[in-house]
Structure formats: C-alpha cells, structure tokens
PDB file of C-alpha atoms in Angstrom:
ATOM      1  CA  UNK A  84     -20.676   1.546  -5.089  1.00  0.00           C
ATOM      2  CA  UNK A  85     -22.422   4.797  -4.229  1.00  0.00           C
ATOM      3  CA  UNK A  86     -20.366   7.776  -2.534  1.00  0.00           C
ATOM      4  CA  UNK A  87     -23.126   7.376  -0.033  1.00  0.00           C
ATOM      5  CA  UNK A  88     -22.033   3.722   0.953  1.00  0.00           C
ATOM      6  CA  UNK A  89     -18.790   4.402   0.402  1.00  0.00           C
ATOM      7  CA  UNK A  90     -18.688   6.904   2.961  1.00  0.00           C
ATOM      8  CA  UNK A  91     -20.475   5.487   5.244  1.00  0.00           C
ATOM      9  CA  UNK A  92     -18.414   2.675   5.221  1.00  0.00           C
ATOM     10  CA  UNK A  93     -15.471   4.465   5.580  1.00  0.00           C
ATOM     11  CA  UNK A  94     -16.854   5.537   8.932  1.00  0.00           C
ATOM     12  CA  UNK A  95     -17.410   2.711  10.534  1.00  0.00           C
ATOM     13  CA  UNK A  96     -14.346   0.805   9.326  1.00  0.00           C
ATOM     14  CA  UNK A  97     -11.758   4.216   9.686  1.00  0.00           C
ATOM     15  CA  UNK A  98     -11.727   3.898  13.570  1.00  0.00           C
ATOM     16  CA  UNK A  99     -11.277   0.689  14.073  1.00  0.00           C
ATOM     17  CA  UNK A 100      -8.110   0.345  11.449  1.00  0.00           C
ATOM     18  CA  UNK A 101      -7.186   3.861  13.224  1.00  0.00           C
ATOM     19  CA  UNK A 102      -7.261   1.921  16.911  1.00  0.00           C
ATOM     20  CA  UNK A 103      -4.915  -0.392  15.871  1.00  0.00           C
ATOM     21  CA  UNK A 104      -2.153   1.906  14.759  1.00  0.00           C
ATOM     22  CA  UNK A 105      -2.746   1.301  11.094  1.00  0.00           C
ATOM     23  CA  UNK A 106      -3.712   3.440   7.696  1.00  0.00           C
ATOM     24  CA  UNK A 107      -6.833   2.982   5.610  1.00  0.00           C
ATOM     25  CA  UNK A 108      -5.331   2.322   2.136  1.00  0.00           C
ATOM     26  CA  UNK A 109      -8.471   1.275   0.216  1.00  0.00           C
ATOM     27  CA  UNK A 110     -12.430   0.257   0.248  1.00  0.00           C
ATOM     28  CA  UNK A 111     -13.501  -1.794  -2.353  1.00  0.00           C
ATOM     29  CA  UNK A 112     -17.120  -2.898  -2.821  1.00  0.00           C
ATOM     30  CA  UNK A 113     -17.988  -5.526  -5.423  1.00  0.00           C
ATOM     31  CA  UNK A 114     -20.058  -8.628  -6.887  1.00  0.00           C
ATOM     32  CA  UNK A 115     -18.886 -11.818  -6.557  1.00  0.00           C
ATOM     33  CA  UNK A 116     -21.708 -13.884  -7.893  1.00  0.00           C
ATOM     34  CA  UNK A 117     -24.831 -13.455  -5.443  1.00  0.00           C
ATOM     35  CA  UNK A 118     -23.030 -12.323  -2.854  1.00  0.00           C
ATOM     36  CA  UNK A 119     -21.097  -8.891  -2.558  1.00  0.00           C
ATOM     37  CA  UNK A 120     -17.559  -9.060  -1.790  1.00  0.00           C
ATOM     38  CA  UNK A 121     -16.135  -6.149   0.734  1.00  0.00           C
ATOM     39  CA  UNK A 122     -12.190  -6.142   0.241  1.00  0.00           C
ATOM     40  CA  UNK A 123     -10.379  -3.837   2.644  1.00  0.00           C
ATOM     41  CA  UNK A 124      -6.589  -2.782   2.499  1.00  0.00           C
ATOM     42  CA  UNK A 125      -4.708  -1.746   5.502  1.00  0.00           C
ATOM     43  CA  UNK A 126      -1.153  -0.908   6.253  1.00  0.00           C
ATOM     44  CA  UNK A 127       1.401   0.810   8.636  1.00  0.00           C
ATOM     45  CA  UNK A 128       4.895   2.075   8.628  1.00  0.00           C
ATOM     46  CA  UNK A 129       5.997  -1.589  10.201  1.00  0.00           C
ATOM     47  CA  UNK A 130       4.306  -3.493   7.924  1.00  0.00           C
ATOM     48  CA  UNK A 131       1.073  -5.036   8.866  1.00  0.00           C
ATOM     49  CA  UNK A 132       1.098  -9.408  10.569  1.00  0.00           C
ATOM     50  CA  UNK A 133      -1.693 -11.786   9.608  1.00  0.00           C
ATOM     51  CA  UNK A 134      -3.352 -12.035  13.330  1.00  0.00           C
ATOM     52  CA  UNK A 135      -3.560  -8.325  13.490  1.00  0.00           C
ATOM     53  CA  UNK A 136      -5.769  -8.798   9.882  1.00  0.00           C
ATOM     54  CA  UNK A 137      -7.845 -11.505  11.237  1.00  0.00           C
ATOM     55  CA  UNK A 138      -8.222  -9.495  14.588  1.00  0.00           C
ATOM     56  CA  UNK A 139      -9.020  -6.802  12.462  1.00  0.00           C
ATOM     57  CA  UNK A 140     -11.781  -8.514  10.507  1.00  0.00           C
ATOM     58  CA  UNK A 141     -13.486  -9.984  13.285  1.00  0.00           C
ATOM     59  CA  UNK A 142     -14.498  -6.577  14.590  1.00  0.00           C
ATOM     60  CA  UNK A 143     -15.249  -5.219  11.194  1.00  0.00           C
ATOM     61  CA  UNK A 144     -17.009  -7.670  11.030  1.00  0.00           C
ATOM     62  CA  UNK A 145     -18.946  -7.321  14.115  1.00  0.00           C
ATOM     63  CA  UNK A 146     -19.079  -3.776  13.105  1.00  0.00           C
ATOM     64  CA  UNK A 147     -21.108  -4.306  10.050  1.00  0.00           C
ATOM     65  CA  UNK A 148     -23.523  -7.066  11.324  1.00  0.00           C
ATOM     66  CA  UNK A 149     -24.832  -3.841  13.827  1.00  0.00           C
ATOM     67  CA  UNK A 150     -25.469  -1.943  10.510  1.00  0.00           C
ATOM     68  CA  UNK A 151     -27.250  -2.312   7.607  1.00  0.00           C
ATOM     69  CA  UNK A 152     -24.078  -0.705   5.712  1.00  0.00           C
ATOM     70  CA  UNK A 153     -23.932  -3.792   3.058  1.00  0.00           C
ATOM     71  CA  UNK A 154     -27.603  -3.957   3.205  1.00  0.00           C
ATOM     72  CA  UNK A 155     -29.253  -7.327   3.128  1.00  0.00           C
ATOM     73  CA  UNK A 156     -27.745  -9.979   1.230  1.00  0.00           C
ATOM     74  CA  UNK A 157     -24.818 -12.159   2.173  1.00  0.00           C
ATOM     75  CA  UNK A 158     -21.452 -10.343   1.571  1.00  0.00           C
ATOM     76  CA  UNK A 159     -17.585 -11.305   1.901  1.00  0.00           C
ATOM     77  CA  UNK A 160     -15.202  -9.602   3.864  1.00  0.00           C
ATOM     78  CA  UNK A 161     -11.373  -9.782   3.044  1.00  0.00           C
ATOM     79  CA  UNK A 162      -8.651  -7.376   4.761  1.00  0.00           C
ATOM     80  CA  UNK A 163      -5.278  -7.857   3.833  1.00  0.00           C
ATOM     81  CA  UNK A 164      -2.141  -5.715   3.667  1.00  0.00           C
ATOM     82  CA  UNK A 165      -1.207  -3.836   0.159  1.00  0.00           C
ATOM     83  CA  UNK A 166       0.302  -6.642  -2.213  1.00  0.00           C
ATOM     84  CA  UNK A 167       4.198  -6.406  -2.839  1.00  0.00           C
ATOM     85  CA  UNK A 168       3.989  -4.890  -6.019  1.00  0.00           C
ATOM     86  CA  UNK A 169       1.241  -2.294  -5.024  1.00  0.00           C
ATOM     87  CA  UNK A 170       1.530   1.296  -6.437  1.00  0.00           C
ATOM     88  CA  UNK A 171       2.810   4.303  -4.818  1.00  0.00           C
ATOM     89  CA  UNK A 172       0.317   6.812  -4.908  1.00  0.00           C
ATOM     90  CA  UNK A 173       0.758   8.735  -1.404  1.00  0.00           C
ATOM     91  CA  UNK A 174       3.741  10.006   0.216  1.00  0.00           C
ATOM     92  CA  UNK A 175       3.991   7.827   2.938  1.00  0.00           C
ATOM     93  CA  UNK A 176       3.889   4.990   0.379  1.00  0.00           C
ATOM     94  CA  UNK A 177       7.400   6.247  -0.721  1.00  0.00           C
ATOM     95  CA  UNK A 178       8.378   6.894   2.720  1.00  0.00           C
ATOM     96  CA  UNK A 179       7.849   2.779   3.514  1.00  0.00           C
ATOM     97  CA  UNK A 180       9.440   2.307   0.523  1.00  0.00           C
ATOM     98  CA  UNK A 181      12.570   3.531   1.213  1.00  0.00           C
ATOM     99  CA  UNK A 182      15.854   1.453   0.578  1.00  0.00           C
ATOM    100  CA  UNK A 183      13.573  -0.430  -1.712  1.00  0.00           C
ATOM    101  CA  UNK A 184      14.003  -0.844  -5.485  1.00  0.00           C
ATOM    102  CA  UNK A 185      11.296   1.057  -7.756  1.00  0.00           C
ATOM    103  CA  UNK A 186      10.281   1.393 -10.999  1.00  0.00           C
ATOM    104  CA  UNK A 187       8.898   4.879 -12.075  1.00  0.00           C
ATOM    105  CA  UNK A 188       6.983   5.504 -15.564  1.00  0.00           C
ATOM    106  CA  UNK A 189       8.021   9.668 -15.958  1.00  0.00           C
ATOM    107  CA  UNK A 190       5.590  12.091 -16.767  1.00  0.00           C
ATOM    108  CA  UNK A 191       8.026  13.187 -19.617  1.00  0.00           C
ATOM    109  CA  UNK A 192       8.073   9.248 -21.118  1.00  0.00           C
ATOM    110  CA  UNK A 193      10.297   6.601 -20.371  1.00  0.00           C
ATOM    111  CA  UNK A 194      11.274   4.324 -16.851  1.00  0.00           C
ATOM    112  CA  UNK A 195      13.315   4.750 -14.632  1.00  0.00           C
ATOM    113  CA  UNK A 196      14.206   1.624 -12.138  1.00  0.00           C
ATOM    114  CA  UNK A 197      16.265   3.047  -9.055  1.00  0.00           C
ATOM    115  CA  UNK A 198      16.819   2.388  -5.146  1.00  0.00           C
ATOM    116  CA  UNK A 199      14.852   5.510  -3.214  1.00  0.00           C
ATOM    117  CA  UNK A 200      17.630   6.614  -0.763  1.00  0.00           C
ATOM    118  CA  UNK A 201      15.510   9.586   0.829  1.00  0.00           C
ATOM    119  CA  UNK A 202      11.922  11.004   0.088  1.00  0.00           C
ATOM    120  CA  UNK A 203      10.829  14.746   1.209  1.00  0.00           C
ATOM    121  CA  UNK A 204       7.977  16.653   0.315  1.00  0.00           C
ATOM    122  CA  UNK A 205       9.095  17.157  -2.954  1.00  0.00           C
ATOM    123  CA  UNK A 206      10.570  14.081  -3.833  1.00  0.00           C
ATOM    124  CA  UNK A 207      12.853  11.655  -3.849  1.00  0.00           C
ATOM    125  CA  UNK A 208      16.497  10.453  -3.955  1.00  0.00           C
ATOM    126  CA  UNK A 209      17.593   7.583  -5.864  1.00  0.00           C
ATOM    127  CA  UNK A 210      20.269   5.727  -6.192  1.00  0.00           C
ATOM    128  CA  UNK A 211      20.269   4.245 -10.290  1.00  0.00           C
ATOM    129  CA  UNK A 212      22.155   0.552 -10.535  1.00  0.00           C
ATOM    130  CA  UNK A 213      24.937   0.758 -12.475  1.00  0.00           C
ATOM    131  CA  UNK A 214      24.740  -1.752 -15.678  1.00  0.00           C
ATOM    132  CA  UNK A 215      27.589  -3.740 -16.775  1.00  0.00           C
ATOM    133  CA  UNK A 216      29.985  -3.307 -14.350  1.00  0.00           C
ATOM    134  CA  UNK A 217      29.508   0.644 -13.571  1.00  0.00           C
ATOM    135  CA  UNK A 218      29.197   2.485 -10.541  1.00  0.00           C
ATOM    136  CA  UNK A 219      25.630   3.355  -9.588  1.00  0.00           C
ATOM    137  CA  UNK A 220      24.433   6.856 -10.070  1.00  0.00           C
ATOM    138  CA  UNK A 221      22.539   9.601  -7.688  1.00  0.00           C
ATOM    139  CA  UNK A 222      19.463  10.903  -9.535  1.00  0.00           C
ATOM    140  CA  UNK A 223      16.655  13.269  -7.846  1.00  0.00           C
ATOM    141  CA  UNK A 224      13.509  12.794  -9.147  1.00  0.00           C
ATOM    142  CA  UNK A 225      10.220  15.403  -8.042  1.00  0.00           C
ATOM    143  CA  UNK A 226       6.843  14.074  -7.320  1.00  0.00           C
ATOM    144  CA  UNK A 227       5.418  16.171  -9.888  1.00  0.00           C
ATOM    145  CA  UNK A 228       7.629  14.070 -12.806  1.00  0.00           C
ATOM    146  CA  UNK A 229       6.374  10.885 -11.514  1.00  0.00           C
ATOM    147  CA  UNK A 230       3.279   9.275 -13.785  1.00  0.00           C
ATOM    148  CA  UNK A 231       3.388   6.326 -11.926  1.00  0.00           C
ATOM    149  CA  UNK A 232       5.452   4.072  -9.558  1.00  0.00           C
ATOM    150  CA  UNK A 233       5.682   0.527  -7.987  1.00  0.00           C
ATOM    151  CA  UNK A 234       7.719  -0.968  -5.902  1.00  0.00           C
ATOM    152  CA  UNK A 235      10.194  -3.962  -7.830  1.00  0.00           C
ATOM    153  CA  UNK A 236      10.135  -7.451  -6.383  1.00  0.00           C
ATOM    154  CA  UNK A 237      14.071  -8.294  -5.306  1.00  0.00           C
ATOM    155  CA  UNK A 238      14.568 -11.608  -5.159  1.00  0.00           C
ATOM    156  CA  UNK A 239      17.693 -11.584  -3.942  1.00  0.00           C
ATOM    157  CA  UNK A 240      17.839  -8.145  -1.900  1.00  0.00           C
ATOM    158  CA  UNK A 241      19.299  -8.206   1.585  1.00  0.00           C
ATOM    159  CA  UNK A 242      17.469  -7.657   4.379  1.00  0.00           C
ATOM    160  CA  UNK A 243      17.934  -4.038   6.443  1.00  0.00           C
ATOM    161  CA  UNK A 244      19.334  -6.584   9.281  1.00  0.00           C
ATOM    162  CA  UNK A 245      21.770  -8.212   7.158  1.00  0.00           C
ATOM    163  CA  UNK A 246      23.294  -5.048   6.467  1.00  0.00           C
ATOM    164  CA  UNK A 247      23.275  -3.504   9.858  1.00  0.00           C
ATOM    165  CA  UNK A 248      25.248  -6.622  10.603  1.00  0.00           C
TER     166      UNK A 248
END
C-alpha cells in the first residue's frame, strides 16, 4: 500500500472512529484473491462491543463508496477490535492492560511473565507470580528495557467485578 493511500485513508476513516469515542489502532490494505481486503482495528479504554463495529463499518463503508480511496475493483472491509493476544506497542496499550497478566521479551534477553500493577510514563509496575508455593514479587520494569510485550490469555483469571465483590 502506498503512503499516499495510506494516508488518505487514514483521513477519511480517523474521524469517524474518532466520533465514536474510539482509537485508530491499525490500517491494513491487502489482496485477497481479486479483490482487495481493507482490515481496520479499533479500540477504546472500555473495550470496544460488536454493534458499535458493525455501526462502525457501515459508515466506513459509506465513506469509501463517496471516494475512489480503494480505487475500482471490489474490496472487503473488516473492523474488529485488537485480538486478545495483540501486542503492546503504545502506552495506552499498557494502560488497558493493567491488572492483566503479560509476557515481556527484555531488551537485555530473556522473559519476563508478570501482572502490570501501575504504568507511568516511564514504565511499569509488576507484580511477578510466585512459583511453587512463594510469595509473588514487585519488579519495575522501564519502557526502554522492553523488546516486546503481549498480553497472556488467563483462563482462569477473575474478573475486576469478582474482586470488587
């Protein structure tokens, strides 16, 4: 996809995720046989329901049929909400993230799988599970030693309103 396109559909599709409270996570533009595919990623601090996708879609949707942003061939149009195991790559990321379960590759080598406990601008607090009986440990980790991060599926974590209860 050209920087041009990409751009441009950035424009048109940034103020209509924008009206509905939400964050433009990603564009993607690709083939999918004869037909493009247009995949779109959205999220929010609440999380992001199916019917405010689909509403979502329709006027992108309508958006891009007033345009000739895709150009002329037929093109599909998916937006959905970042997958479960999506990577944390911007702040707010590990802001939404928090009380949730992470595993972090270190820029120094090795993983690390904690619990983030806080996040500020220059990183984060964790909370390390203690292994074989032990007590868990504090450990502060900075942005800058973080290679990469994603958030671990818990099957059997308890929800924030089982434990206000």
């Amino acid at each position: 996809m050209s920087t041009t396109q990409s751009d441009r559909l950035r424009g048109l599709v940034e103020p209509l995720v924008a009206a509905k409270d939400l964050d433009l996570e990603e564009i993607e533009v690709s083939r999918a046989g004869r037909r493009g595919l247009l995949r779109i990623v959205v999220d929010s601090d609440e999380g992001v329901e199916l019917d405010v996708c689909a509403e979502l879609s329709r006027e992108i949707s309508a958006k891009l049929d007033e345009t000739d942003a895709m150009g002329d061939g037929e093109y599909v149009l998916e937006v959905s909400s970042p997958g479960a195991e999506r990577p944390l790559t911007e702040h707010r990321h590990y802001v939404r993230a928090t009380g949730r379960l992470v595993k972090l590759q270190l820029a120094e080598g090795g993983d690390l799988v904690a619990r983030i406990l806080a996040v500020d601008e220059d990183g984060l607090d964790m909370e390390v599970p203690g292994v074989k009986g032990r007590k868990p440990t504090a450990r502060r980790v900075a942005f800058a030693d973080i290679a990469k991060a994603r958030v671990e599926i818990e099957f059997n974590r308890k929800d924030k309103k089982e434990e206000e209860a």
